Short mmCIF file of C-alpha atoms in Angstrom, two decimals:
data_model
loop_
_atom_site.label_atom_id
_atom_site.label_comp_id
_atom_site.label_asym_id
_atom_site.label_seq_id
_atom_site.Cartn_x
_atom_site.Cartn_y
_atom_site.Cartn_z
CA UNK A 1 -23.40 -11.14 -6.06
CA UNK A 2 -21.94 -14.00 -3.61
CA UNK A 3 -20.30 -15.70 -6.91
CA UNK A 4 -18.83 -12.51 -7.97
CA UNK A 5 -17.24 -11.84 -4.56
CA UNK A 6 -16.18 -15.47 -4.47
CA UNK A 7 -14.65 -15.34 -7.99
CA UNK A 8 -12.67 -12.39 -6.71
CA UNK A 9 -11.74 -14.10 -3.49
CA UNK A 10 -10.39 -16.97 -5.40
CA UNK A 11 -8.55 -14.99 -7.71
CA UNK A 12 -6.71 -12.97 -4.75
CA UNK A 13 -5.86 -16.24 -3.21
CA UNK A 14 -4.03 -17.61 -6.33
CA UNK A 15 -6.57 -18.31 -8.86
CA UNK A 16 -5.89 -21.87 -8.94
CA UNK A 17 -9.72 -23.10 -7.74
CA UNK A 18 -11.72 -24.81 -10.53
CA UNK A 19 -15.20 -25.21 -9.01
CA UNK A 20 -18.05 -23.25 -8.80
CA UNK A 21 -18.42 -19.83 -6.89
CA UNK A 22 -21.58 -20.07 -5.12
CA UNK A 23 -20.01 -21.48 -2.06
CA UNK A 24 -17.21 -19.95 -0.06
CA UNK A 25 -16.17 -22.96 2.06
CA UNK A 26 -15.01 -25.05 -0.67
CA UNK A 27 -12.84 -22.32 -2.17
CA UNK A 28 -11.15 -21.61 1.31
CA UNK A 29 -10.39 -25.32 1.63
CA UNK A 30 -8.95 -25.54 -1.58
CA UNK A 31 -6.54 -22.76 -0.97
CA UNK A 32 -5.68 -23.97 2.62
CA UNK A 33 -4.81 -27.43 1.31
CA UNK A 34 -2.67 -25.84 -1.59
CA UNK A 35 -0.80 -23.73 0.95
CA UNK A 36 -0.11 -26.68 3.17
CA UNK A 37 0.98 -29.09 0.37
CA UNK A 38 3.24 -26.36 -1.00
CA UNK A 39 4.84 -25.24 2.26
CA UNK A 40 4.81 -28.79 4.22
CA UNK A 41 8.00 -30.17 2.28
CA UNK A 42 9.83 -26.93 2.94
CA UNK A 43 8.96 -26.67 6.41
CA UNK A 44 9.81 -30.53 7.02
CA UNK A 45 13.18 -30.04 5.48
CA UNK A 46 13.84 -26.81 7.44
CA UNK A 47 13.02 -28.75 10.75
CA UNK A 48 15.23 -31.58 9.90
CA UNK A 49 18.00 -29.00 8.90
CA UNK A 50 17.52 -27.25 12.58
CA UNK A 51 17.00 -30.56 14.56
CA UNK A 52 20.00 -30.11 16.49
CA UNK A 53 19.19 -26.38 17.33
CA UNK A 54 17.54 -25.30 20.31
CA UNK A 55 15.17 -23.15 18.57
CA UNK A 56 11.63 -24.28 17.88
CA UNK A 57 10.21 -23.66 14.46
CA UNK A 58 6.71 -22.80 13.95
CA UNK A 59 4.44 -22.59 10.97
CA UNK A 60 1.47 -20.08 10.62
CA UNK A 61 -0.83 -19.53 7.75
CA UNK A 62 -3.82 -17.19 8.78
CA UNK A 63 -6.18 -15.75 6.10
CA UNK A 64 -9.16 -13.48 6.93
CA UNK A 65 -11.79 -12.11 4.42
CA UNK A 66 -14.56 -9.74 5.85
CA UNK A 67 -17.05 -7.13 4.41
CA UNK A 68 -15.99 -3.72 5.85
CA UNK A 69 -18.52 -1.45 4.36
CA UNK A 70 -21.95 -1.62 2.63
CA UNK A 71 -24.58 0.62 1.32
CA UNK A 72 -27.57 0.20 -0.94
CA UNK A 73 -25.06 0.69 -3.85
CA UNK A 74 -21.88 -0.96 -3.05
CA UNK A 75 -20.25 -3.34 -0.83
CA UNK A 76 -16.73 -3.61 0.17
CA UNK A 77 -14.34 -6.52 1.38
CA UNK A 78 -10.92 -6.75 2.66
CA UNK A 79 -8.74 -9.70 2.62
CA UNK A 80 -5.48 -10.26 4.62
CA UNK A 81 -3.35 -13.27 4.75
CA UNK A 82 -0.17 -13.91 7.19
CA UNK A 83 2.22 -16.37 6.51
CA UNK A 84 5.38 -17.55 8.82
CA UNK A 85 7.88 -20.20 7.84
CA UNK A 86 10.45 -19.25 10.25
CA UNK A 87 13.15 -16.82 10.18
CA UNK A 88 13.10 -13.32 11.62
CA UNK A 89 9.35 -12.46 10.64
CA UNK A 90 6.46 -13.75 8.57
CA UNK A 91 4.71 -12.10 5.56
CA UNK A 92 1.41 -10.39 5.08
CA UNK A 93 -0.69 -9.68 2.19
CA UNK A 94 -3.43 -7.04 2.45
CA UNK A 95 -5.93 -6.08 -0.44
CA UNK A 96 -9.60 -5.57 -0.70
CA UNK A 97 -12.25 -4.76 -3.53
CA UNK A 98 -15.47 -2.74 -3.82
CA UNK A 99 -18.30 -4.28 -5.68
CA UNK A 100 -21.33 -2.26 -7.25
CA UNK A 101 -24.35 -4.04 -6.34
CA UNK A 102 -26.31 -3.32 -9.44
CA UNK A 103 -24.15 -5.44 -11.71
CA UNK A 104 -21.31 -6.98 -9.47
CA UNK A 105 -18.70 -4.82 -11.36
CA UNK A 106 -15.51 -4.22 -9.53
CA UNK A 107 -14.39 -0.85 -8.78
CA UNK A 108 -10.91 0.22 -9.70
CA UNK A 109 -8.59 2.98 -9.92
CA UNK A 110 -10.28 3.92 -13.18
CA UNK A 111 -13.13 5.75 -11.54
CA UNK A 112 -10.93 8.41 -10.02
CA UNK A 113 -9.22 11.28 -12.14
CA UNK A 114 -5.95 13.10 -12.05
CA UNK A 115 -4.38 11.26 -9.26
CA UNK A 116 -1.27 13.05 -9.82
CA UNK A 117 -2.52 16.24 -9.48
CA UNK A 118 -0.70 18.19 -6.72
CA UNK A 119 -4.14 18.47 -4.62
CA UNK A 120 -4.67 14.69 -4.65
CA UNK A 121 -0.95 14.09 -3.76
CA UNK A 122 -1.15 16.56 -0.79
CA UNK A 123 -4.26 14.58 0.24
CA UNK A 124 -2.37 11.21 0.13
CA UNK A 125 0.68 12.76 2.08
CA UNK A 126 -1.79 14.18 4.73
CA UNK A 127 -2.97 10.86 5.30
CA UNK A 128 0.34 9.16 5.37
CA UNK A 129 1.79 11.68 7.77
CA UNK A 130 -1.28 10.99 10.12
CA UNK A 131 -0.42 7.19 9.88
CA UNK A 132 3.27 7.58 10.55
CA UNK A 133 2.46 10.32 13.20
CA UNK A 134 4.93 12.77 11.61
CA UNK A 135 4.64 16.52 11.16
CA UNK A 136 6.23 17.36 7.70
CA UNK A 137 7.16 15.76 4.53
CA UNK A 138 10.93 15.68 5.27
CA UNK A 139 9.68 13.39 8.51
CA UNK A 140 7.55 11.48 6.18
CA UNK A 141 10.07 10.97 3.62
CA UNK A 142 12.32 9.18 6.34
CA UNK A 143 9.39 6.78 6.92
CA UNK A 144 9.27 5.61 3.28
CA UNK A 145 11.21 3.76 0.68
CA UNK A 146 10.56 6.24 -2.14
CA UNK A 147 13.20 8.28 -3.99
CA UNK A 148 11.58 11.48 -4.02
CA UNK A 149 8.34 12.78 -2.37
CA UNK A 150 6.74 14.44 -5.54
CA UNK A 151 4.67 11.71 -6.50
CA UNK A 152 3.37 9.00 -4.03
CA UNK A 153 2.23 6.20 -6.06
CA UNK A 154 -1.27 4.64 -5.70
CA UNK A 155 -1.41 1.28 -3.89
CA UNK A 156 -1.78 -1.99 -5.74
CA UNK A 157 -5.01 -2.45 -3.75
CA UNK A 158 -8.03 -0.78 -5.77
CA UNK A 159 -9.79 2.29 -3.89
CA UNK A 160 -12.12 0.82 -1.20
CA UNK A 161 -15.21 2.69 -0.80
CA UNK A 162 -16.64 3.10 2.82
CA UNK A 163 -19.19 5.11 4.34
CA UNK A 164 -16.70 7.74 5.45
CA UNK A 165 -14.65 8.09 2.28
CA UNK A 166 -12.24 6.20 0.00
CA UNK A 167 -9.61 3.85 1.88
CA UNK A 168 -6.35 3.55 0.40
CA UNK A 169 -4.40 0.24 1.72
CA UNK A 170 -0.73 -0.09 0.81
CA UNK A 171 0.95 -3.59 0.93
CA UNK A 172 3.89 -4.73 2.97
CA UNK A 173 7.25 -3.17 1.50
CA UNK A 174 5.07 -1.36 -1.14
CA UNK A 175 6.31 2.16 0.06
CA UNK A 176 7.60 1.63 3.29
CA UNK A 177 9.87 -0.97 5.20
CA UNK A 178 8.52 -4.08 7.26
CA UNK A 179 8.34 -2.17 10.31
CA UNK A 180 5.91 0.20 8.86
CA UNK A 181 3.38 -2.52 8.42
CA UNK A 182 0.55 -1.69 5.70
CA UNK A 183 -0.17 2.04 5.73
CA UNK A 184 -3.61 2.72 5.26
CA UNK A 185 -5.58 6.17 5.15
CA UNK A 186 -9.12 6.98 4.26
CA UNK A 187 -9.93 10.21 2.33
CA UNK A 188 -13.25 11.88 3.02
CA UNK A 189 -15.66 12.21 -0.15
CA UNK A 190 -15.69 15.93 0.74
CA UNK A 191 -12.17 16.17 -0.36
CA UNK A 192 -12.53 14.12 -3.28
CA UNK A 193 -15.04 15.54 -5.43
CA UNK A 194 -13.28 16.76 -8.18
CA UNK A 195 -11.31 13.57 -8.68
CA UNK A 196 -14.28 11.36 -8.85
CA UNK A 197 -15.76 10.56 -12.27
CA UNK A 198 -19.41 9.90 -12.85
CA UNK A 199 -19.13 6.24 -12.03
CA UNK A 200 -17.84 6.88 -8.51
CA UNK A 201 -20.08 9.68 -7.87
CA UNK A 202 -22.95 7.51 -8.41
CA UNK A 203 -22.13 5.01 -5.80
CA UNK A 204 -21.85 7.79 -3.13
CA UNK A 205 -25.04 9.45 -3.90
#
């Protein structure tokens, strides 16, 4: 299972690591060095161009991966990475993955059915209204960067199984402006029964 999780982590961070997946630290060092090597030249040029300015330029690269849920049948990891190279603000990547313990399978959106059904869409809207602390769809629409409110797209991040339900994590700018952060919501399993296929149901028994 460790090698399966590390392979996912490597692919999430860029997919350029060519070593083995039994240990995590070599993978982390590879991507830290890759990021530094890629960004250091740009950063040095930026500092040179702004040498006569009073503003101090800083560089940040902070990545974190941690286990956020585990049962006898699945384990879920979440990953985030913040990078700042100067300017108004940095950029953040958030994602995650649930793995089936029996065979290491990565669980994706294929385990949910009819996600464009009105009932499922209303569940998402309810969670987003809670995240944005608004009372109705008109107020919610003003928080999102969507042409309409009929269909809320699923996040690029796959569904994350937790003990309390399935967590949805939207990336920066995916459905909302920068100020909104990374919208997230957790849907209780009790609300999802008719949308889960056999694979999903077997994970939460």
